[in-house]
Amino acid sequence: MKHLKYLLGGFCLLLSLASVAQELPVFKQAIVDAKNSGRAFYEMSNVLSTSKTTPKLENAPRNVRYFNYNTEAIQELFRQEAGATEYIILLIKSGDGHIDWTLELAEVPASFYTHKITTSSGEEYTGSNARQRHYRGYVKGRAAESLVSISFYEDQMMGIVSIAEEGNYNLGKLEKDPQHAIYRDLDLPNPPSVECGTNLETTKRYTQEVLQNQQKSSATTTKCVDIYLETEYDVYQIKGNVNSVANHILGVFNQTATIYANENINMRVSQLHIWTTIDPYTNSTLCPNPFVTPVLQQFQNNTTSINGDLGQLLTFRHPAVGIAASFNGLCAANVDESLSFASIGSHQIPFPTFSWAVYIMSHELGHLLGSRHTHACVWNGNNTAIDGCGSCQEPAIVTAVCSNDCNNCPRPPAPTGGGTIMSYCHQNGVGINFSLGFGTQPGNVIRNSVANAACVNTCQSCALNLTITLPVTNGQTSNEEASNAITASNIIHNGAIANYQAGNIITLIDGFHGEAGSEVSLRNAPCNGPVITTQRTTQQTTTHQTNVVHNHLQLYPNPTKGTFTVSVPLSVKGEQSVRIGVYNLMGVAIMDMEVQAGAKVNVDLNGKPKGIYLVKYFSNKEVITQKVIYK
């Protein structure tokens, strides 16, 4: 039997926002600094327009407002050059003035898009920002008292807007209607209810030093906690395809990660594994608490390692219930201690209910990062509780199931402004206030855990896309990285070294050349990844002013099980033939041949070692490199 500690039962969720700290979190301060420096913000004023029709839906939230989603405005966002939409202003107004928001937002870090997506059917994909953008920020003029998370997709947007003293608004597409709705979650007449109990066993307590030390140094702000997410088969069945599952989960995770970013804790998805076939998580009992315990245990039994620091299994089988395995999830010797389970189902309600899912996911991860409930008798340096929202004031040392009327320390009143993420204040009507985040003491506990976790990597600092125009002169070394794409049109002079690394594609366009004696290394790999092509000395090339046709080099299927097709781009003007090559990671050519511009070439890797191969397109004007995965 694997070791198992039981923490959290279930929750329903209500949101609100206010700030307790004068110093802004890093991502909010970056927006303020961008404004103060005169940085251009891309303005989006017509993404949502008030709908003239009202859907006939039962149990609609009070004061709900309906909107139409402008897909052309989103396509225009996607068409913008790299860097032009790093900061945006999003205007959302209802025709009656009930909603009038100006949202100032920053795109998520480039590392947010570097996750891997795998399926139980053997498919594997690399994350990117293609046909999606994720943002976080605040309501204009209320940086300290609001928190906003927005995700844009081709056919929908989703997010949460939390404003102090108002509450928390869910924003998203209706379940079976293209119209979008915005409403305050306190106004939902029949919110998801939680009936499952809590089974606790722990001796976790905190020193005064940990409770008081905010750890807002680079020890937390430069680290990224990598999260492995796994979805049960029911999520795929309800969403219908891999792309829809990924969009929903990553959108909800953006909201979760925004809550942590508001605490100066960076969090990203390292891998999303989607069950597209029957999964091994067979327990079907929803309540009482035995539902969550066996499912977590099955997740542990099925998991020998994870691609990440913490792991979470997600399902739609219940609106709001969860459990985490320990308070010591980071760098645990036994992976069992790093796992959690969250049921985030919302499809039973036709309105977007992201706030419930975000609360569950954030709460469970908070346990793995070291925090106990705020109604536990372990806080304030004297083993008392922060709030009295739970039905039980949990004792400092728990060895048995907590009864509904226990009182192990003085019971504080429920906070009038809403509870924090690790509270049960959803149970007594005051709600969970997202602007309060985790609160000072639980936040300090979590920051301390991250700061002292030697296994947690630093965040990737490279840009999403990079355009290089400056020359590299004799004696200089230029090391440039981008998580997605690099486009270079510069000169590498004699005696200079240029090392360019991008996650997906490197394009050398008209104007780029390396003089004799220069060294150029082109690498397809994630930021801070290994070198996967060898350096080569380039010969001097002559450039001509021509019209470059920017068609993409296409590889399909990718990943491949043996054979794939290379669709060669149209060439530059006057060039009828080009060259393509296929190489392994050591730079050894598998195939090298001259082909006609616009041709389609079949490549057979059968008999070769499985792994990553590089496909290179050579013309007089550019070199394009992409990778193909042979599984």
XYZ file of C-alpha atoms in Angstrom:
631
model
C 0.000 0.000 0.000
C 1.380 3.389 -0.947
C 1.761 6.037 1.741
C -1.195 8.419 1.795
C -2.146 11.419 3.865
C -5.630 12.841 3.466
C -6.273 16.513 3.487
C -9.032 18.359 1.853
C -12.616 17.442 1.249
C -14.755 19.467 -1.124
C -15.687 23.017 -1.803
C -17.918 25.362 -3.628
C -16.502 28.716 -4.524
C -17.318 32.380 -4.374
C -14.858 35.085 -5.378
C -14.136 38.683 -4.449
C -11.165 40.990 -4.527
C -9.230 43.377 -2.361
C -5.539 43.822 -1.689
C -3.689 43.642 1.581
C -0.258 44.721 0.414
C 0.877 48.125 -0.847
C 3.715 46.685 -2.896
C 2.381 45.396 -6.213
C 3.163 41.877 -7.404
C 5.808 41.647 -10.109
C 3.416 41.165 -13.040
C 1.229 44.117 -12.011
C 4.259 46.345 -11.484
C 5.446 45.428 -14.984
C 2.194 46.828 -16.417
C 2.567 50.021 -14.405
C 6.184 50.387 -15.528
C 5.220 49.799 -19.167
C 2.637 52.599 -18.941
C 5.064 54.970 -17.242
C 7.728 54.335 -19.887
C 5.343 55.131 -22.726
C 5.090 51.564 -23.970
C 2.358 51.124 -26.594
C -0.686 49.129 -25.436
C -2.736 47.293 -28.057
C -6.333 48.443 -27.569
C -9.242 46.018 -27.945
C -12.567 47.844 -27.732
C -14.858 45.622 -29.798
C -14.191 42.069 -28.617
C -17.525 41.865 -26.798
C -20.699 43.636 -27.853
C -23.981 43.580 -25.977
C -26.265 40.852 -27.269
C -29.726 41.876 -28.472
C -31.183 38.463 -27.636
C -31.521 36.855 -24.228
C -31.167 33.067 -24.020
C -34.004 31.281 -22.276
C -32.124 29.473 -19.523
C -33.383 28.286 -16.165
C -31.845 29.546 -12.925
C -30.016 32.388 -14.633
C -27.823 34.491 -12.334
C -29.191 37.814 -11.182
C -27.909 40.733 -13.246
C -26.273 38.467 -15.832
C -25.298 40.273 -19.037
C -24.975 38.591 -22.455
C -22.468 39.458 -25.157
C -21.507 38.491 -28.692
C -17.889 37.492 -29.318
C -16.128 39.242 -32.192
C -14.018 36.510 -33.767
C -12.564 38.891 -36.379
C -11.165 41.116 -33.613
C -9.457 38.052 -32.156
C -8.022 37.042 -35.533
C -6.631 40.560 -35.807
C -5.007 40.096 -32.394
C -3.447 36.853 -33.566
C -2.135 38.510 -36.747
C -0.169 41.186 -34.908
C 3.629 41.086 -34.948
C 5.487 39.575 -32.031
C 5.745 42.047 -29.170
C 2.936 44.308 -30.407
C 0.380 42.668 -28.121
C 2.487 42.019 -25.036
C 0.409 44.662 -23.263
C -3.235 45.303 -24.104
C -6.171 47.437 -22.996
C -9.443 45.511 -23.078
C -12.708 47.485 -22.899
C -15.854 45.656 -21.759
C -19.099 47.576 -21.488
C -22.722 46.514 -21.291
C -25.246 48.730 -23.014
C -26.995 49.596 -19.750
C -23.841 50.674 -17.932
C -23.989 47.796 -15.446
C -20.534 46.687 -16.600
C -17.976 49.322 -17.579
C -14.436 47.996 -17.333
C -11.117 49.106 -18.729
C -8.733 46.216 -18.162
C -4.977 46.710 -18.359
C -3.344 43.378 -19.083
C 0.047 41.792 -19.783
C 0.536 38.588 -21.711
C 1.677 35.629 -19.632
C 5.411 34.819 -19.670
C 6.698 32.981 -22.728
C 7.295 29.902 -20.587
C 3.513 29.540 -20.190
C 3.374 28.271 -23.795
C 6.220 25.736 -23.539
C 4.179 22.869 -22.087
C 3.823 19.440 -23.626
C 0.444 17.854 -24.408
C 0.182 14.061 -24.522
C -2.738 11.665 -24.853
C -3.409 8.092 -23.813
C -3.660 7.307 -27.547
C 0.033 8.106 -27.985
C -0.267 11.576 -29.504
C 2.158 14.307 -28.474
C 2.044 18.031 -29.159
C 4.178 21.020 -28.246
C 2.417 23.984 -26.702
C 2.463 27.325 -28.489
C 0.547 30.592 -28.624
C -0.964 29.734 -32.016
C -4.689 30.565 -31.989
C -4.641 31.481 -28.296
C -3.439 34.267 -26.004
C -3.458 34.405 -22.230
C -3.359 37.620 -20.206
C -3.442 38.782 -16.608
C -3.688 42.178 -14.983
C -6.150 44.484 -13.249
C -8.956 46.995 -13.659
C -7.590 50.406 -14.612
C -7.044 52.599 -11.569
C -7.392 49.671 -9.167
C -4.161 47.725 -9.533
C -4.038 46.839 -5.850
C -7.750 46.077 -5.459
C -8.498 43.967 -8.516
C -7.279 40.846 -10.255
C -8.023 39.853 -13.848
C -7.251 36.750 -15.884
C -8.364 36.481 -19.525
C -7.772 33.830 -22.214
C -8.639 34.356 -25.886
C -9.371 31.561 -28.351
C -10.693 31.600 -31.898
C -14.286 30.874 -30.863
C -14.457 32.031 -27.262
C -12.841 33.856 -24.380
C -12.818 32.907 -20.722
C -11.736 34.575 -17.544
C -12.392 36.042 -14.132
C -12.572 39.696 -13.150
C -12.372 40.242 -9.385
C -12.990 43.656 -7.875
C -12.793 44.582 -4.208
C -16.138 45.240 -2.526
C -17.994 44.053 -5.630
C -17.095 40.410 -5.921
C -15.934 38.143 -8.646
C -17.280 37.925 -12.142
C -17.186 34.849 -14.347
C -16.751 35.610 -18.044
C -17.149 32.972 -20.737
C -19.195 31.206 -23.367
C -22.489 29.570 -22.501
C -22.417 25.783 -22.456
C -24.462 25.246 -25.635
C -24.620 28.713 -27.141
C -21.978 30.935 -28.810
C -23.124 33.876 -26.697
C -20.949 34.873 -23.753
C -22.145 35.758 -20.261
C -20.730 37.894 -17.482
C -22.115 37.628 -13.973
C -21.043 37.881 -10.357
C -20.774 34.382 -8.925
C -22.527 35.455 -5.721
C -25.577 35.976 -7.938
C -25.800 32.378 -9.174
C -29.007 31.051 -7.553
C -27.934 27.413 -7.286
C -24.129 27.313 -7.132
C -22.315 23.967 -7.091
C -22.738 22.504 -3.624
C -20.267 20.421 -1.670
C -21.438 17.598 0.527
C -18.303 15.529 1.027
C -16.552 15.529 4.390
C -12.924 16.011 5.335
C -10.539 13.379 6.566
C -7.351 14.790 8.101
C -4.180 13.328 9.556
C -1.242 15.633 10.102
C 1.228 17.157 12.544
C 2.160 20.106 10.287
C 2.845 23.301 12.271
C 4.809 26.487 11.574
C 7.519 28.496 13.281
C 7.145 32.200 13.966
C 9.958 32.874 11.492
C 8.132 31.140 8.637
C 4.853 32.922 9.381
C 6.494 36.340 9.396
C 9.013 35.941 6.551
C 7.428 37.088 3.291
C 10.258 35.732 1.062
C 9.551 38.214 -1.748
C 13.099 38.006 -3.034
C 14.382 36.517 -6.263
C 14.276 33.161 -4.479
C 10.558 33.035 -5.302
C 10.135 35.458 -8.207
C 12.735 33.747 -10.416
C 11.557 30.195 -9.766
C 8.763 28.404 -11.633
C 6.761 25.611 -10.024
C 6.061 23.125 -12.836
C 2.628 21.495 -12.685
C 1.785 18.166 -14.306
C -1.938 18.017 -15.110
C -3.891 14.920 -16.093
C -7.534 14.808 -17.179
C -9.861 11.849 -16.817
C -11.637 10.372 -19.832
C -14.904 12.101 -18.928
C -13.340 15.498 -19.680
C -12.492 14.335 -23.206
C -15.969 12.861 -23.658
C -17.654 16.118 -22.666
C -15.330 18.453 -24.563
C -15.185 16.242 -27.651
C -11.570 16.604 -28.793
C -8.035 17.154 -27.572
C -7.911 20.817 -28.577
C -11.090 21.683 -26.668
C -9.826 19.889 -23.562
C -6.489 21.691 -23.731
C -8.111 25.094 -24.259
C -10.454 24.668 -21.293
C -7.821 23.349 -18.894
C -5.147 25.882 -19.873
C -7.661 28.713 -19.608
C -8.637 27.636 -16.095
C -4.984 27.137 -15.226
C -4.180 30.677 -16.375
C -6.658 31.874 -13.764
C -5.092 29.617 -11.144
C -1.566 30.709 -12.029
C -2.681 34.352 -11.883
C -3.706 33.883 -8.257
C -0.234 32.531 -7.502
C 1.438 35.283 -9.560
C -0.418 37.755 -7.344
C 1.593 36.201 -4.498
C 4.867 36.508 -6.494
C 4.884 32.753 -7.106
C 5.392 31.642 -10.698
C 3.526 28.558 -11.842
C 3.289 26.919 -15.262
C 2.072 23.691 -16.850
C 4.928 21.376 -17.756
C 2.703 18.652 -19.212
C -1.000 18.095 -19.811
C -1.884 14.424 -20.231
C -5.355 13.804 -21.657
C -7.119 10.470 -21.371
C -8.725 9.922 -24.783
C -9.407 6.296 -23.873
C -10.887 4.637 -20.785
C -8.854 5.747 -17.765
C -7.946 3.638 -14.699
C -9.820 5.873 -12.247
C -12.875 3.738 -11.676
C -14.315 4.859 -8.336
C -17.785 6.247 -9.016
C -19.024 7.098 -5.517
C -19.432 10.864 -5.232
C -20.245 11.241 -1.557
C -19.488 10.971 1.195
C -15.698 11.458 1.431
C -14.726 7.940 0.203
C -15.023 9.336 -3.341
C -11.919 11.494 -3.155
C -9.724 9.129 -1.156
C -9.787 6.120 -3.555
C -9.436 8.344 -6.635
C -6.295 9.981 -5.248
C -5.008 6.544 -4.297
C -5.688 5.276 -7.820
C -3.845 8.301 -9.211
C -0.899 7.453 -6.968
C -0.961 3.778 -7.963
C -0.963 4.765 -11.632
C 1.840 7.319 -11.291
C 5.473 6.356 -10.808
C 6.900 9.738 -11.836
C 5.681 13.085 -13.145
C 7.058 15.637 -15.553
C 6.854 18.473 -13.055
C 7.187 19.449 -9.416
C 3.550 18.759 -8.479
C 0.799 16.726 -10.115
C -2.979 17.138 -10.223
C -5.660 14.841 -11.628
C -8.742 16.653 -12.972
C -12.261 15.396 -13.650
C -15.759 16.734 -14.356
C -17.454 14.034 -12.256
C -18.389 16.407 -9.432
C -18.724 20.198 -9.379
C -16.294 20.931 -6.550
C -14.364 18.408 -4.530
C -10.679 17.760 -3.986
C -7.903 16.192 -1.972
C -4.130 16.553 -1.702
C -1.670 13.940 -0.539
C 0.576 15.984 1.747
C 1.813 19.350 2.923
C 5.291 18.534 1.610
C 4.788 18.132 -2.114
C 7.899 19.902 -3.357
C 11.024 17.761 -3.733
C 9.326 14.818 -2.031
C 11.296 11.560 -2.185
C 8.057 9.693 -2.857
C 6.053 11.041 -5.800
C 2.852 10.045 -3.952
C 3.376 13.053 -1.688
C 3.375 15.430 -4.684
C -0.056 14.527 -6.072
C -3.558 15.963 -5.702
C -7.016 15.502 -7.163
C -9.604 18.115 -8.135
C -13.076 17.637 -9.535
C -13.848 20.805 -11.494
C -17.059 19.891 -13.305
C -19.206 22.741 -14.508
C -21.066 21.324 -17.504
C -24.200 20.726 -15.410
C -24.693 24.499 -15.290
C -25.086 26.335 -18.640
C -23.188 29.385 -17.387
C -19.400 29.704 -17.028
C -18.385 28.687 -13.508
C -14.610 28.932 -13.660
C -14.325 30.328 -10.154
C -15.235 26.996 -8.560
C -12.595 25.157 -10.577
C -9.961 27.806 -9.881
C -10.611 27.672 -6.153
C -10.329 23.891 -6.000
C -7.147 23.757 -8.067
C -5.507 26.630 -6.179
C -6.537 25.249 -2.787
C -5.202 21.730 -3.410
C -1.922 23.010 -4.807
C -1.693 25.274 -1.765
C -1.769 22.197 0.461
C 1.016 20.543 -1.529
C 3.003 23.772 -1.138
C 2.756 23.540 2.641
C -0.344 25.427 3.761
C -3.017 24.115 6.096
C -6.560 25.490 6.352
C -7.010 28.934 7.812
C -9.404 27.489 10.415
C -6.661 25.163 11.733
C -5.177 25.948 15.121
C -1.647 26.465 13.779
C -1.402 30.207 13.026
C -0.522 33.569 14.603
C 2.474 32.129 16.423
C 0.260 30.799 19.221
C -1.583 27.887 17.572
C -4.815 29.767 16.984
C -6.950 30.028 13.856
C -7.060 32.848 11.299
C -10.805 32.572 10.733
C -13.821 30.606 11.919
C -15.237 29.677 8.523
C -14.802 25.927 8.875
C -17.317 23.778 10.688
C -14.389 22.548 12.765
C -11.419 24.381 14.254
C -8.799 21.813 13.214
C -6.342 20.944 15.985
C -2.606 21.420 15.473
C -2.097 17.662 15.561
C -4.809 15.710 13.786
C -5.104 11.959 14.234
C -8.802 11.410 13.594
C -11.674 12.686 11.523
C -12.717 16.136 12.658
C -16.306 16.321 13.886
C -18.670 19.072 12.858
C -18.780 20.743 16.276
C -15.207 20.448 17.532
C -13.565 23.524 19.009
C -9.823 22.996 19.467
C -8.970 26.679 19.832
C -10.968 29.911 20.153
C -13.234 30.342 17.147
C -12.644 33.673 15.380
C -15.478 35.338 13.481
C -15.777 34.946 9.743
C -14.030 37.790 7.902
C -16.541 40.329 6.607
C -14.542 41.015 3.449
C -14.346 37.388 2.364
C -11.981 34.543 3.031
C -8.667 33.562 1.485
C -7.797 30.612 -0.760
C -7.068 28.173 2.070
C -10.273 28.997 3.939
C -13.725 27.397 3.985
C -15.475 30.774 3.860
C -17.549 29.590 0.922
C -19.537 27.609 3.492
C -20.948 30.543 5.436
C -21.847 33.061 2.774
C -18.947 35.529 2.947
C -17.241 33.847 0.010
C -13.633 33.504 -1.072
C -11.997 36.828 -1.915
C -9.443 36.232 -4.669
C -7.870 39.652 -4.204
C -6.823 38.565 -0.717
C -5.015 35.631 -2.286
C -3.722 33.278 0.366
C -3.416 35.919 3.070
C -0.173 36.952 4.723
C 0.597 33.879 6.821
C -0.393 31.075 4.401
C 1.245 33.109 1.621
C 4.460 33.297 3.603
C 4.342 29.546 4.208
C 3.973 28.872 0.482
C 6.656 31.383 -0.523
C 8.993 29.841 2.023
C 8.375 26.363 0.566
C 9.146 27.528 -2.969
C 12.180 29.580 -1.966
C 13.750 26.625 -0.130
C 12.903 23.946 -2.711
C 16.182 23.035 -4.390
C 14.395 20.958 -7.027
C 12.353 23.855 -8.423
C 13.897 25.298 -11.591
C 14.279 28.938 -12.481
C 11.814 30.335 -14.991
C 12.733 30.631 -18.618
C 13.589 34.232 -19.301
C 13.619 34.196 -23.080
C 11.079 35.958 -25.272
C 8.252 34.192 -27.068
C 9.351 35.486 -30.491
C 12.514 37.366 -31.351
C 13.559 39.438 -34.364
C 17.335 39.982 -34.717
C 18.673 42.816 -36.875
C 21.835 44.041 -35.118
C 25.185 42.776 -36.473
C 27.570 40.662 -34.405
C 31.073 42.108 -34.724
C 34.550 40.582 -34.487
C 35.227 39.146 -31.043
C 31.586 39.248 -29.949
C 29.413 36.264 -29.004
C 25.651 36.618 -29.406
C 23.464 34.109 -27.544
C 19.765 34.545 -28.312
C 16.804 32.400 -27.290
C 13.070 32.395 -28.004
C 10.512 29.883 -26.827
C 8.736 29.905 -30.210
C 10.473 31.581 -33.176
C 13.541 33.591 -34.168
C 13.726 35.663 -37.340
C 17.205 36.992 -38.183
C 18.346 39.428 -40.884
C 21.683 40.479 -39.405
C 25.348 40.035 -40.362
C 27.727 37.781 -38.430
C 31.181 39.260 -39.031
C 34.521 37.458 -39.270
C 35.588 36.296 -35.815
C 32.084 36.612 -34.367
C 29.947 33.826 -32.873
C 26.138 33.646 -33.005
C 24.154 31.008 -31.127
C 20.419 31.143 -31.902
C 17.982 28.774 -30.225
C 14.196 28.635 -30.665
C 11.560 26.180 -29.575
C 9.893 25.756 -32.971
C 11.388 27.649 -35.896
C 14.421 29.741 -36.911
C 14.091 31.767 -40.107
C 17.077 33.508 -41.731
C 15.655 36.077 -44.132
C 17.029 38.394 -46.777
C 19.948 40.359 -45.318
C 21.294 37.616 -43.072
C 24.757 36.286 -43.825
C 27.850 35.127 -42.044
C 31.273 36.213 -43.178
C 34.097 33.715 -43.642
C 35.510 32.853 -40.219
C 32.276 33.399 -38.341
C 30.540 30.682 -36.353
C 26.784 30.233 -36.364
C 24.829 27.672 -34.363
C 21.105 27.210 -35.015
C 19.205 25.109 -32.487
C 15.633 23.899 -32.195
C 15.114 23.376 -28.458
C 13.217 24.908 -25.542
C 14.782 27.846 -23.756
C 17.756 26.765 -21.666
C 17.601 23.396 -23.448
C 20.470 21.273 -24.731
C 22.403 22.001 -27.898
C 20.959 19.789 -30.619
C 22.940 20.873 -33.663
C 26.661 21.341 -33.992
C 28.383 24.597 -34.787
C 29.492 25.153 -38.339
C 31.696 27.802 -39.915
C 29.737 29.693 -42.507
C 31.138 30.874 -45.793
C 30.556 34.372 -47.060
C 27.333 34.681 -48.985
C 26.109 37.317 -51.408
C 22.649 38.774 -50.925
C 20.337 40.165 -53.566
C 17.275 42.311 -53.048
C 14.396 40.016 -53.949
C 10.819 39.518 -52.894
C 10.698 36.694 -50.359
C 7.466 34.694 -50.320
C 6.889 33.818 -46.646
C 5.142 30.493 -47.045
C 5.756 28.137 -44.145
C 7.667 24.908 -44.250
C 5.071 22.320 -43.227
C 5.623 18.840 -41.784
C 2.798 16.351 -41.393
C 1.890 14.205 -39.618
C 3.945 15.446 -36.710
C 4.537 13.464 -34.523
C 4.989 10.631 -37.002
C 5.035 6.877 -36.578
C 7.500 6.413 -39.439
C 6.744 8.462 -42.533
C 5.893 12.114 -42.959
C 5.591 14.717 -45.693
C 7.623 17.889 -46.123
C 5.687 20.643 -47.891
C 8.369 22.917 -49.328
C 7.668 26.679 -49.347
C 7.522 28.668 -52.534
C 10.945 30.080 -53.242
C 12.239 33.597 -53.535
C 11.688 35.320 -56.856
C 13.685 33.759 -59.661
C 14.708 30.656 -57.666
C 13.231 27.450 -59.055
C 14.966 24.861 -56.894
C 15.918 24.677 -53.217
C 17.414 22.092 -50.890
C 15.984 20.252 -47.920
C 17.754 18.055 -45.406
C 16.731 15.797 -42.551
C 19.202 15.401 -39.677
C 19.380 13.633 -36.342
C 20.265 15.559 -33.189
C 23.977 14.962 -33.752
C 23.772 16.777 -37.064
C 24.154 13.607 -39.167
C 22.237 13.889 -42.433
C 19.487 11.309 -42.936
C 18.514 12.869 -46.254
C 19.854 15.813 -48.255
C 18.409 16.617 -51.652
C 17.548 19.371 -54.113
C 13.841 19.802 -54.751
C 11.560 22.103 -56.668
C 10.066 25.063 -54.863
C 6.561 24.219 -53.666
C 7.177 20.458 -53.871
C 5.932 17.843 -51.402
C 8.534 15.280 -50.325
C 7.846 12.015 -48.476
C 10.376 11.068 -45.800
C 10.677 7.558 -44.369
C 12.248 7.205 -40.896
C 11.385 3.523 -40.452
C 14.432 1.696 -39.166
C 15.904 4.851 -37.622
C 16.060 5.447 -33.865
C 12.928 7.089 -32.497
C 13.234 10.647 -31.244
C 13.562 14.183 -32.569
C 14.802 14.926 -36.093
C 15.484 18.285 -37.701
C 14.166 19.245 -41.116
C 16.037 22.111 -42.789
C 15.058 24.129 -45.824
C 17.898 25.900 -47.642
C 17.529 28.596 -50.305
C 19.788 31.434 -51.348
C 17.893 33.735 -49.042
C 16.957 31.786 -45.927
C 17.335 28.691 -43.823
C 14.247 27.368 -42.042
C 14.608 24.682 -39.384
C 11.761 22.702 -37.837
C 11.663 19.550 -35.759
C 9.679 16.379 -36.278
C 9.049 13.765 -33.585
C 9.364 10.106 -34.572
C 7.449 7.990 -32.034
